[in-house]
mmCIF file of C-alpha atoms in Angstrom:
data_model
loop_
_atom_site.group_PDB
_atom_site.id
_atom_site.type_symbol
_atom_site.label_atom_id
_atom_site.label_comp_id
_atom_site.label_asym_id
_atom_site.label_seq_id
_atom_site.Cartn_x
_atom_site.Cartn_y
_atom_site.Cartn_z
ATOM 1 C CA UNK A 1 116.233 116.228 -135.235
ATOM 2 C CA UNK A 2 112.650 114.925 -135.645
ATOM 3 C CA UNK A 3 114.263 111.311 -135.704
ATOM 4 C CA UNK A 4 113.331 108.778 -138.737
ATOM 5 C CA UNK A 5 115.346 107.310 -141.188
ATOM 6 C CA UNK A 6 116.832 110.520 -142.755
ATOM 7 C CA UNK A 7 119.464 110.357 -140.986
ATOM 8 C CA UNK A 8 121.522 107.445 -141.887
ATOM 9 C CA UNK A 9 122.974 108.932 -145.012
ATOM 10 C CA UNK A 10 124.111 111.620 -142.952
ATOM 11 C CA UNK A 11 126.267 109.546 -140.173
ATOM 12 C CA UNK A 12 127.205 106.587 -141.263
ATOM 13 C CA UNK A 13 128.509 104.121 -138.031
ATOM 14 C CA UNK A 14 131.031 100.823 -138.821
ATOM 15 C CA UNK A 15 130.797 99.393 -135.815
ATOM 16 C CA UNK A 16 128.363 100.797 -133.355
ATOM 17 C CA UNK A 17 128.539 99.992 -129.804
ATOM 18 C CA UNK A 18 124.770 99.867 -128.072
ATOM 19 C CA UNK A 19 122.131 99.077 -130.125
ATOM 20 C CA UNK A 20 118.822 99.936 -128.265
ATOM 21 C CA UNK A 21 115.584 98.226 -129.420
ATOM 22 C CA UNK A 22 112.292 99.010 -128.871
ATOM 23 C CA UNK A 23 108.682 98.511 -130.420
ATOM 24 C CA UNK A 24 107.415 101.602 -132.104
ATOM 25 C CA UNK A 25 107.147 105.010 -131.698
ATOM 26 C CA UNK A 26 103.855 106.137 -130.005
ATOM 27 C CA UNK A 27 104.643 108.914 -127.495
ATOM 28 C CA UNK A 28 104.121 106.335 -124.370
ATOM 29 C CA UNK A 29 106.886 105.415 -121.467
ATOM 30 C CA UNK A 30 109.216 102.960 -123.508
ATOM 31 C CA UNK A 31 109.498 105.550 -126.406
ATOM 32 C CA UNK A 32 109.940 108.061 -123.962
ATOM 33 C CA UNK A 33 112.700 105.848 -121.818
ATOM 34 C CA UNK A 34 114.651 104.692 -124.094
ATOM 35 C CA UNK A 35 114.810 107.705 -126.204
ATOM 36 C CA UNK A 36 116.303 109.592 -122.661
ATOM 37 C CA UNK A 37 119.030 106.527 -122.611
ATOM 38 C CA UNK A 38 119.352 106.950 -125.787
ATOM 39 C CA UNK A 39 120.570 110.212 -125.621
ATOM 40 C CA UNK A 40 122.238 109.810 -122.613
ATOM 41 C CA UNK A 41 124.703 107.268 -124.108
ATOM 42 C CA UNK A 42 125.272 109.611 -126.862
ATOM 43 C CA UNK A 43 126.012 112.731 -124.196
ATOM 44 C CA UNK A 44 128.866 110.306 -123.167
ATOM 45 C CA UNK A 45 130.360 109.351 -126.457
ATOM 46 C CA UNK A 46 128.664 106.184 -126.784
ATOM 47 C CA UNK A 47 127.915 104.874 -130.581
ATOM 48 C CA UNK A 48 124.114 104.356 -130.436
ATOM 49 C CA UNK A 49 121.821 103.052 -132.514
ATOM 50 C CA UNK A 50 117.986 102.794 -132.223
ATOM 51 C CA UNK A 51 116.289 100.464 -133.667
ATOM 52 C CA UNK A 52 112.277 100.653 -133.730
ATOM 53 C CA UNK A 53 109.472 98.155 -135.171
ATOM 54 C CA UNK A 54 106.708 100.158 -137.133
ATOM 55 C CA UNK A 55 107.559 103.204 -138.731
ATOM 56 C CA UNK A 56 105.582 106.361 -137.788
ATOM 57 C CA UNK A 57 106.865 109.953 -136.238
ATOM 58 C CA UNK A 58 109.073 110.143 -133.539
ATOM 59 C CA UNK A 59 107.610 111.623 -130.256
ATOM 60 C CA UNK A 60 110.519 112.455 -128.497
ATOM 61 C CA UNK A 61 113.300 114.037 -129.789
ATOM 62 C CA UNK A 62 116.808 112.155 -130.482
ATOM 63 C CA UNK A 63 120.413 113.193 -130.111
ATOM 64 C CA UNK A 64 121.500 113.621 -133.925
ATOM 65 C CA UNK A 65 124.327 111.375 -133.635
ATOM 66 C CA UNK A 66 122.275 108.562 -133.176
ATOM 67 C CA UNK A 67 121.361 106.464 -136.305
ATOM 68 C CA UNK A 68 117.560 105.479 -136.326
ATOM 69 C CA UNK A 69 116.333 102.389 -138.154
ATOM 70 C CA UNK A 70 112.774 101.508 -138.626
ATOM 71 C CA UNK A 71 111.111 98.431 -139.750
ATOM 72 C CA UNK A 72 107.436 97.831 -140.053
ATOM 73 C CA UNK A 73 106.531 94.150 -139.684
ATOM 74 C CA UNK A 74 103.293 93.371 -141.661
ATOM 75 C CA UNK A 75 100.695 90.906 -140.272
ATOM 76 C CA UNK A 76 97.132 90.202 -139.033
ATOM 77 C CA UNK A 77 98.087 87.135 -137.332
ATOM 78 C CA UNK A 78 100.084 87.088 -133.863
ATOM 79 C CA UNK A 79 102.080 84.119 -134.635
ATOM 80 C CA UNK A 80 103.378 85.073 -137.937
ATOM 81 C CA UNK A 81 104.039 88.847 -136.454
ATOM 82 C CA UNK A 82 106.048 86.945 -133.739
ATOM 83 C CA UNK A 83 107.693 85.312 -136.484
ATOM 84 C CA UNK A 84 108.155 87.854 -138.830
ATOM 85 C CA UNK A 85 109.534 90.076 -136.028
ATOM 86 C CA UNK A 86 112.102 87.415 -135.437
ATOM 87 C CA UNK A 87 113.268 87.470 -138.923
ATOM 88 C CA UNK A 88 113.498 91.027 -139.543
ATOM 89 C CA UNK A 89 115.028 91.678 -136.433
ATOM 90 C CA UNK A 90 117.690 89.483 -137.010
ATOM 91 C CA UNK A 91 118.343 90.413 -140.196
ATOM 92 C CA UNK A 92 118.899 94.411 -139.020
ATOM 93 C CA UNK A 93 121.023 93.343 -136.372
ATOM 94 C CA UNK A 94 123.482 91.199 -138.176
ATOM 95 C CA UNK A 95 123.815 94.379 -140.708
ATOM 96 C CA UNK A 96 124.068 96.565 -138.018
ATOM 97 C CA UNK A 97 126.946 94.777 -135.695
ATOM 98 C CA UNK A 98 126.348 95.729 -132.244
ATOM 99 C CA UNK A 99 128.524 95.134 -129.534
ATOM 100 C CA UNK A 100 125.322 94.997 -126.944
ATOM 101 C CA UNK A 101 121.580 94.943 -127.037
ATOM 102 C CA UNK A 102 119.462 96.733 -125.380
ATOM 103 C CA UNK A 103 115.813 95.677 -125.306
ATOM 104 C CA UNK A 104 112.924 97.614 -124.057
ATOM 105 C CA UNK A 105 109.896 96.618 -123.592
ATOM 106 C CA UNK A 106 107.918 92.958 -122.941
ATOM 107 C CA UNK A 107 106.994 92.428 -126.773
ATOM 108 C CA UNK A 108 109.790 93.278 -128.287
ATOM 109 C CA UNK A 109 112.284 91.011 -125.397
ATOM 110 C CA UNK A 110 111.165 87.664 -126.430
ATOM 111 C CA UNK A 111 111.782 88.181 -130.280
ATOM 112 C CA UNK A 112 114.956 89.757 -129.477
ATOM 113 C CA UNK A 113 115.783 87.036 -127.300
ATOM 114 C CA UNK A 114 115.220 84.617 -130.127
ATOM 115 C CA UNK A 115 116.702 86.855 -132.846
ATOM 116 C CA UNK A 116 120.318 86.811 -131.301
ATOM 117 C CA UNK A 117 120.595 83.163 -130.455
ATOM 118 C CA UNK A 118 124.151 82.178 -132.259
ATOM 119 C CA UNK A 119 125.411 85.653 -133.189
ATOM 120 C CA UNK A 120 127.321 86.046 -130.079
ATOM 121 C CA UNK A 121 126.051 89.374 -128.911
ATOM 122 C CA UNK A 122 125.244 90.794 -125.639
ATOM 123 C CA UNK A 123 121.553 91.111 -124.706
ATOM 124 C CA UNK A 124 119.860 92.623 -122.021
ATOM 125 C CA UNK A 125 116.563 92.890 -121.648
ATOM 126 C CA UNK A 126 114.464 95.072 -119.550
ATOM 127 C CA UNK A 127 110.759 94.783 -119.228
ATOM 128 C CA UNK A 128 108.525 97.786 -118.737
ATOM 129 C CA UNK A 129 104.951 96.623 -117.750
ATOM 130 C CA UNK A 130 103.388 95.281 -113.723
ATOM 131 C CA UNK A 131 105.420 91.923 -113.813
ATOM 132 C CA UNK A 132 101.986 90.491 -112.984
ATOM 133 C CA UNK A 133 100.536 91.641 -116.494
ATOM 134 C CA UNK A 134 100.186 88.635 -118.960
ATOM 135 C CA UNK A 135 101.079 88.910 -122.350
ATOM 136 C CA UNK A 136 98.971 86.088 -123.438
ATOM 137 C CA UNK A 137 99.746 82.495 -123.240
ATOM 138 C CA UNK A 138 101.848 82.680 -126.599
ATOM 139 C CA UNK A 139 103.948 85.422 -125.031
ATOM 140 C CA UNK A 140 103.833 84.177 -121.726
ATOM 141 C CA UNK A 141 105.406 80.570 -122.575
ATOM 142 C CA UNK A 142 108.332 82.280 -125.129
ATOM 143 C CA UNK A 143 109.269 84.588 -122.042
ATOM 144 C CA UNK A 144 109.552 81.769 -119.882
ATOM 145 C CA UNK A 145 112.421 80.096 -121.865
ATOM 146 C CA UNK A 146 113.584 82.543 -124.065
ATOM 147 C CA UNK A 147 114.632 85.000 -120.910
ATOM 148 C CA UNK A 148 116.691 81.987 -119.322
ATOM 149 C CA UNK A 149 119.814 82.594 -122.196
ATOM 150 C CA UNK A 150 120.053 85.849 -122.429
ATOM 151 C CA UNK A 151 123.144 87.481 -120.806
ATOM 152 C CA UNK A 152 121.692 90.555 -118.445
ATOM 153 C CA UNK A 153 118.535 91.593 -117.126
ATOM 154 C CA UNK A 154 117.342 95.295 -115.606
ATOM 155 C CA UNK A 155 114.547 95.016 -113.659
ATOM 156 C CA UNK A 156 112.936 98.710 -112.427
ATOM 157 C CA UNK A 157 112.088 97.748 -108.937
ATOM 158 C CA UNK A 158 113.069 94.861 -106.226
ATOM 159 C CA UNK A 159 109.518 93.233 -106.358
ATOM 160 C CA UNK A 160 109.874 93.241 -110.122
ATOM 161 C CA UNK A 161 113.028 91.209 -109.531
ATOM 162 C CA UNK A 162 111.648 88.663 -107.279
ATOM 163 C CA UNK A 163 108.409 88.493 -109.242
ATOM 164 C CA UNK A 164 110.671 87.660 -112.557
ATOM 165 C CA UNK A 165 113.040 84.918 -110.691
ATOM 166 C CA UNK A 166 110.299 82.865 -109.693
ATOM 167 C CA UNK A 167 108.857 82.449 -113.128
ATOM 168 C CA UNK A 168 111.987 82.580 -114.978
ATOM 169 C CA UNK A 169 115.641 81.034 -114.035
ATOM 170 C CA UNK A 170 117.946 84.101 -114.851
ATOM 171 C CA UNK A 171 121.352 85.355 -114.365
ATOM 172 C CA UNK A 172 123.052 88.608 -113.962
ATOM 173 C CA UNK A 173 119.679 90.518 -112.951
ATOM 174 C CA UNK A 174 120.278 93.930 -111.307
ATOM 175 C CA UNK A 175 117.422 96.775 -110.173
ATOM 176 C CA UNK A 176 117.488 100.307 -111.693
ATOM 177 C CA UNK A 177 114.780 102.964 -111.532
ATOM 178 C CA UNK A 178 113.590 104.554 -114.105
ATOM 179 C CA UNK A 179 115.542 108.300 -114.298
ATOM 180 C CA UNK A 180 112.935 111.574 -113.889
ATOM 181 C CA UNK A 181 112.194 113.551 -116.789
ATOM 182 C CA UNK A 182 112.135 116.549 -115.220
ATOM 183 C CA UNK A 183 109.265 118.495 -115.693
ATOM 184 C CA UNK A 184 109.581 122.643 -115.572
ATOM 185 C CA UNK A 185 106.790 124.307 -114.332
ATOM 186 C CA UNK A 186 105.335 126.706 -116.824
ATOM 187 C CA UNK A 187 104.166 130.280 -115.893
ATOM 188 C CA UNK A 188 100.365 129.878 -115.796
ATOM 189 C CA UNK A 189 97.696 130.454 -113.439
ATOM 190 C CA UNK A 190 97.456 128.059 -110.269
ATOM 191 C CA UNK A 191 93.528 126.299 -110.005
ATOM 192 C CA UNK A 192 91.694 123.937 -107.778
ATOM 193 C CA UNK A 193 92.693 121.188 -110.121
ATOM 194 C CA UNK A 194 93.476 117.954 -109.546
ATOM 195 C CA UNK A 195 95.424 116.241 -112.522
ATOM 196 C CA UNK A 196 95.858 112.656 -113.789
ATOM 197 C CA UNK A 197 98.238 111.503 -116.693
ATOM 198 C CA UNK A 198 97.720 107.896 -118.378
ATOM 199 C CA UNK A 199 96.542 106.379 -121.696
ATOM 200 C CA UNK A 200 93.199 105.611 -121.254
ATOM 201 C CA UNK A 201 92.932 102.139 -120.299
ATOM 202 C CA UNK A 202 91.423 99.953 -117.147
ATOM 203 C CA UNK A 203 94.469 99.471 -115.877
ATOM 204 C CA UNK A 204 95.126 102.987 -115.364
ATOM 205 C CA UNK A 205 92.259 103.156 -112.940
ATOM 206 C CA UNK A 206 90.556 106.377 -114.552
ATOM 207 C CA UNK A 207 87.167 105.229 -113.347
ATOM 208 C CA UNK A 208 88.128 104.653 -109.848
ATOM 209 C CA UNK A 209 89.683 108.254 -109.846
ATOM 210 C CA UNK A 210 86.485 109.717 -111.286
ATOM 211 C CA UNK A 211 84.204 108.052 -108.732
ATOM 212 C CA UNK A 212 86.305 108.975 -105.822
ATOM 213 C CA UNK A 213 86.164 112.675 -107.343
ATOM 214 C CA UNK A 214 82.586 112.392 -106.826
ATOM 215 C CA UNK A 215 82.425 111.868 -103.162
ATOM 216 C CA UNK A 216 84.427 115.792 -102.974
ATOM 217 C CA UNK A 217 81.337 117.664 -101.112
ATOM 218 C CA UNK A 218 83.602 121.168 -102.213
ATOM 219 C CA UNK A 219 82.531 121.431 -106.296
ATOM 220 C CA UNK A 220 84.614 124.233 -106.422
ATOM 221 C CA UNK A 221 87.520 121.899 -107.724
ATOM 222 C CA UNK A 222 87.934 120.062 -111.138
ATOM 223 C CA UNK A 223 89.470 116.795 -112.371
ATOM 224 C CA UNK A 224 92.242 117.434 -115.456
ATOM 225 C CA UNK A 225 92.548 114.099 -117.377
ATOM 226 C CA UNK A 226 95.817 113.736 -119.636
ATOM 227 C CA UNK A 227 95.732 110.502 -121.602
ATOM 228 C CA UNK A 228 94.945 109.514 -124.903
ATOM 229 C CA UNK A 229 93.372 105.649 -125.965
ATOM 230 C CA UNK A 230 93.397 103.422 -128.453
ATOM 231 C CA UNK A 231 90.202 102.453 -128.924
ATOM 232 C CA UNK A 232 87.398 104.788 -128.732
ATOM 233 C CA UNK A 233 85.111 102.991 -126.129
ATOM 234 C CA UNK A 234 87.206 103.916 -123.504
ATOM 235 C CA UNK A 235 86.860 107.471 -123.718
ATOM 236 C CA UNK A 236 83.281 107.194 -124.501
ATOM 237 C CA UNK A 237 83.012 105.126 -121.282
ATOM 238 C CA UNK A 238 84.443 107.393 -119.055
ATOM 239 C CA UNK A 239 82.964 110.686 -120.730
ATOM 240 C CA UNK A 240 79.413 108.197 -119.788
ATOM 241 C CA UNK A 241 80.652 107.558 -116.094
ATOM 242 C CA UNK A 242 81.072 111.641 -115.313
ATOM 243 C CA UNK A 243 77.498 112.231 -116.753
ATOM 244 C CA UNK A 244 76.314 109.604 -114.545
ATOM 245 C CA UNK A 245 77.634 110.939 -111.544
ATOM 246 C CA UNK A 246 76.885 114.596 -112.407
ATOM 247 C CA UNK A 247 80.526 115.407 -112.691
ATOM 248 C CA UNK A 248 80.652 116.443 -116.009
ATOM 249 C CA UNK A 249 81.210 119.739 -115.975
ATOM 250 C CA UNK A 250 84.085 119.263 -113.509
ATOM 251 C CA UNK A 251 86.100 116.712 -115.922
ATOM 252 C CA UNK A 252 88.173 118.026 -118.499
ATOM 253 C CA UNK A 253 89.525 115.749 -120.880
ATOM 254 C CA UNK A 254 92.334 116.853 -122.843
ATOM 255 C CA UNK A 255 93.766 114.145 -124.987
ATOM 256 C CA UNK A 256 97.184 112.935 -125.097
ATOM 257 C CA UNK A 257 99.786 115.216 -124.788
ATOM 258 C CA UNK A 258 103.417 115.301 -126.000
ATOM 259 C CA UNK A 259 104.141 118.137 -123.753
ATOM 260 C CA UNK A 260 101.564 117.776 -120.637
ATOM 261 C CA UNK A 261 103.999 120.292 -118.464
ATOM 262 C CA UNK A 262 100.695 123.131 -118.736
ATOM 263 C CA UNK A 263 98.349 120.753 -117.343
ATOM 264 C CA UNK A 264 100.909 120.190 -114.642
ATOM 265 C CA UNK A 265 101.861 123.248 -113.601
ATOM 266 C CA UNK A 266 97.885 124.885 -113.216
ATOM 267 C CA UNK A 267 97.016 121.729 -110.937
ATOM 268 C CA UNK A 268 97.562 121.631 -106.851
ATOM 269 C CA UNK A 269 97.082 117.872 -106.778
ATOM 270 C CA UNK A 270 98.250 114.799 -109.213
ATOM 271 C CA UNK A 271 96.610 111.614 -108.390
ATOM 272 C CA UNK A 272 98.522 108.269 -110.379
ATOM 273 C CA UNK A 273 95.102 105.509 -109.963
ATOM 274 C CA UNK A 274 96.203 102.713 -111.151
ATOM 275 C CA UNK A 275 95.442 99.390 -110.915
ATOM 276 C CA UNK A 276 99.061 98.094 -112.525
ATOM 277 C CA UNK A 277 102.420 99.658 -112.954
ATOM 278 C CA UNK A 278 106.117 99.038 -114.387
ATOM 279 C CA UNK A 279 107.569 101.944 -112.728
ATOM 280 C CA UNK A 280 105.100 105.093 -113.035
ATOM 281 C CA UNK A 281 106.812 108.113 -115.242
ATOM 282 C CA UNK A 282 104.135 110.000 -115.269
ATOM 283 C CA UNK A 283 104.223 110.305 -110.635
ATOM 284 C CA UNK A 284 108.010 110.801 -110.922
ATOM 285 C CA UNK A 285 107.232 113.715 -113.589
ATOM 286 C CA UNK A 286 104.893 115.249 -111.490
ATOM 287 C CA UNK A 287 106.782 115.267 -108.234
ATOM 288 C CA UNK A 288 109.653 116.916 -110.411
ATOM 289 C CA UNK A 289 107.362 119.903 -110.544
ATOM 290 C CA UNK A 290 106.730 119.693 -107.932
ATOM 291 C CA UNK A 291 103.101 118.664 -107.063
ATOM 292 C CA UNK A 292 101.970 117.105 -104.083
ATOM 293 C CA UNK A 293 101.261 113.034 -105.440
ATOM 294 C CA UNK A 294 98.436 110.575 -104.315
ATOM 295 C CA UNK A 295 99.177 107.235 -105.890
ATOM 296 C CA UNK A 296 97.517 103.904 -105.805
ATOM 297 C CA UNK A 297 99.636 101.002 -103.744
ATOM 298 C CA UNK A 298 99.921 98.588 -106.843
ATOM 299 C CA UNK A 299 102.247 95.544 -107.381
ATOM 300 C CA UNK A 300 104.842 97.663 -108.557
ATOM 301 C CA UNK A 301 106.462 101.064 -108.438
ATOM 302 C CA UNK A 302 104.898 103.345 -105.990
ATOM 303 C CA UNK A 303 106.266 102.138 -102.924
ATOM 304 C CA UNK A 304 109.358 102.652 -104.272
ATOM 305 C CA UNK A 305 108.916 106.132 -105.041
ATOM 306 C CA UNK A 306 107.006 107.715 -101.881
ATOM 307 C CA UNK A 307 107.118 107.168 -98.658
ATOM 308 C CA UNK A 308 103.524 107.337 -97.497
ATOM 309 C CA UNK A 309 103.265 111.118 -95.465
ATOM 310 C CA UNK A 310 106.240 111.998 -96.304
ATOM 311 C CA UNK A 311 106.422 112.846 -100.002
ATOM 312 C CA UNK A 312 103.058 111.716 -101.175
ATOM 313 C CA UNK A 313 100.292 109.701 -100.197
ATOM 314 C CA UNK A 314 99.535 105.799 -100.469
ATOM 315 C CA UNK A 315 96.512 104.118 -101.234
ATOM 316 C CA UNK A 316 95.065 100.659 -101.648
ATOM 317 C CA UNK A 317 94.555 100.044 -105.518
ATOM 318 C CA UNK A 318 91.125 100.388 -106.595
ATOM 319 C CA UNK A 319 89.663 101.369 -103.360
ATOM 320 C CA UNK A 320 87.304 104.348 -104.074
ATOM 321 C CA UNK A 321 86.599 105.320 -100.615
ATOM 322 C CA UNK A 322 90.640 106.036 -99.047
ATOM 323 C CA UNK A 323 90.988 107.698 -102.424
ATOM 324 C CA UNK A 324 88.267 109.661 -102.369
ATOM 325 C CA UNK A 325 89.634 110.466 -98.185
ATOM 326 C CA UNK A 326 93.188 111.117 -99.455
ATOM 327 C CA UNK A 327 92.116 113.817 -102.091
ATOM 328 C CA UNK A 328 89.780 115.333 -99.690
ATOM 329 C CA UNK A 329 92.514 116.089 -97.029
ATOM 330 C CA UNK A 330 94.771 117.550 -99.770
ATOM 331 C CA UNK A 331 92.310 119.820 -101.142
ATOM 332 C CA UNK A 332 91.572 120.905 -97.156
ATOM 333 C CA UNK A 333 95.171 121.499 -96.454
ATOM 334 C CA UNK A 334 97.327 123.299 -98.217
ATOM 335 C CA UNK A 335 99.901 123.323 -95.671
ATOM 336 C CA UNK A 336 100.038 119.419 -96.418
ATOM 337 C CA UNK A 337 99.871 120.254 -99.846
ATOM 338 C CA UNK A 338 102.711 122.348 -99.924
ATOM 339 C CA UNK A 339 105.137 119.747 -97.358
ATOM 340 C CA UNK A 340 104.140 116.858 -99.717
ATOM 341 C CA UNK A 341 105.340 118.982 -102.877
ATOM 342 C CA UNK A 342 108.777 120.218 -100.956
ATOM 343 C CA UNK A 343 109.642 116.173 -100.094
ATOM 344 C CA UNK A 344 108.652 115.191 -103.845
ATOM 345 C CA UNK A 345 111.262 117.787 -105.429
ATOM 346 C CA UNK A 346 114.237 115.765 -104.190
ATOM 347 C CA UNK A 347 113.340 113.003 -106.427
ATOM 348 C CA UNK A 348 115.232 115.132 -109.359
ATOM 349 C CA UNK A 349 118.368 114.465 -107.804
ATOM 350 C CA UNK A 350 117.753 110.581 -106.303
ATOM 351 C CA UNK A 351 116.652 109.922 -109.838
ATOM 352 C CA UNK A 352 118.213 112.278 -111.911
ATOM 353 C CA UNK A 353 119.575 111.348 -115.519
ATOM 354 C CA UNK A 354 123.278 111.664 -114.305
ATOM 355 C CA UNK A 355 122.541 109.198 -111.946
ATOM 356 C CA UNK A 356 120.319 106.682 -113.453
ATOM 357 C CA UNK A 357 121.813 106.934 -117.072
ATOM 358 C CA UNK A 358 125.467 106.006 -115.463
ATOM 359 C CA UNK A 359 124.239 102.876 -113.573
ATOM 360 C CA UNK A 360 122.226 101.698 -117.085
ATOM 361 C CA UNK A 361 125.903 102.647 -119.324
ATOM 362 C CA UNK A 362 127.841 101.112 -116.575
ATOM 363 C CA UNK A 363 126.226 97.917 -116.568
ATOM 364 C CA UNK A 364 125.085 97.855 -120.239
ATOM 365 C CA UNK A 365 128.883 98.189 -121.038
ATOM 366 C CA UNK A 366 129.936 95.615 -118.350
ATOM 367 C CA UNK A 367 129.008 93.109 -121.446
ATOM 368 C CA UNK A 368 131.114 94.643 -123.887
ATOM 369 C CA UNK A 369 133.925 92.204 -124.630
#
């Protein structure tokens, strides 16, 4: 199934149990999430639907008993979208009857939040962004009340927890990871590349990675960037920072990728940069692999997923020089290399789907009345 609307002639649903909501459909981590949940809840019997905001092709690929709705909310203006949102997603989920909501994703939380007020549904929200990123002052002030009535809360890590409880009075909050997406390593040849994967976007830290890269006295490595952007400028910037530091023809830059598992699997080294995190798919993915991780220190995520020396390596956000230092010593020892890489594969069973998908049914359906 390539997903889309086609499908709701075809399985028709009286009463379905989860309804799953997220914002679009644009090959990034909360398509990508919820569409494994997704999937997950229909592996266990589980009447699912997804609903989506803005139409447009489906990146991952969902279970065919899973009804997909998609509605495209019109509008130049932020307030009225907010509005509008509200509206439409009300409307959908009064025709569709859930039992429980599931909402992914900071934009579309605080219009669901709204949406649902008197229908007497269960909605949990979970948020997927740093919980120090603002969403604007608009954003910011609906999240601070409209998160106070809803009934659950998943937060991916402890410090997103905290983080969220001192700028929002919540109930029934509970922490659960993100599960892997395993990655399988493709038969290709092995090269002295070191591989990133992120939209391109400040945040993501590309810049910092590429001036770190720099400092490597031994050119006979390259740097694999996997990411796509939004806006042109920020490739065109980056592409400009490699000429300038006469790295050029060591940077290849391959786009976004649905299926990145190639780029993966010819790499020694993945490097996650970044300056903010949710909870980092793309370092989970790669220690799957397994590949031996460096990942930035920030706010949120890493620290939860390596354990510096032991199945990856920490470093201060943004800091070009102990970045720089920690891929040096990986491409220098490939004993490291390969410890780092054997530690990292155990993260497919700590965070496997069986696991993770049970605790987010479990508790999902804990609402259920």
């Amino acid at each position: 199934m390539d997903g889309g609307t086609s499908n709701i002639m075809s399985w028709a649903m009286n009463n379905p149990r989860i309804l799953i909501v997220r914002k679009g459909h644009v090959g990034g981590g909360i398509e990508r999430a919820s569409s494994l949940m997704a999937n997950f809840f229909a592996s266990r019997d589980q009447d699912v639907v997804m609903l989506s905001l803005y139409d447009g092709k489906y990146s991952y690929k969902l279970d065919k008993r899973i009804r997909c709705v998609d509605v495209e909310v019109k509008s130049k203006y932020r307030v009225l979208r907010i509005l509008n949102t509200i509206r439409l997603l009300r409307k959908e989920i009064i025709k569709i009857k859930p039992k429980v909501i599931l909402s992914y994703g900071e934009y579309m939380n605080t219009p669901v939040a709204i949406a649902t007020r008197g229908l007497g549904v269960a909605v949990i929200l979970s948020d997927r962004l740093s919980p120090n990123f603002s969403l604007g002052k608009v954003y910011n002030l609906l999240k601070k009340y409209s998160y106070s009535y809803v009934d659950g809360f998943i937060a991916q890590t402890e410090i997103s927890k905290q983080i969220l409880l001192e700028k929002v009075k919540m109930k029934n909050v509970t922490v659960i990871p993100n599960p892997v997406n395993t990655i399988e390593r493709v038969t290709c040849e092995k090269k002295n590349y070191i591989v990133t994967v992120g939209r391109l976007s400040p945040e993501k830290g590309q810049r910092y990675l590429l001036e770190a890269f720099a400092k490597l006295e031994n050119h006979d490595w390259k740097l694999s960037i996997v990411g796509g952007y939004k806006r042109q400028e920020r490739y065109d910037e980056l592409v400009t920072l490699a000429k300038e530091l006469g790295i050029s023809d060591r940077v290849l830059f391959h786009g976004r990728r649905g299926d990145f598992s190639k780029e993966l699997s010819e790499a020694q080294i993945f490097v996650l940069p970044s300056l903010l995190e949710g909870y980092p798919n793309a370092l989970i993915e790669a220690m799957s692999l397994p590949l031996p991780c460096i990942s930035s220190n920030c706010v949120a995520g890493p620290s939860d997923i390596i354990q510096h020396g032991v199945n990856g390596l920490l470093v201060e956000s943004g800091n070009v020089q102990k970045l720089y230092e920690a891929m040096d010593l990986l491409t220098r020892d490939a004993k490291l290399r390969e410890k780092l890489a054997e530690e990292a594969y155990k993260i497919r069973n700590k965070l496997s789907m069986n696991v993770i998908g049970q605790k987010y049914l479990d508790y999902v359906l804990s609402f259920v009345k």
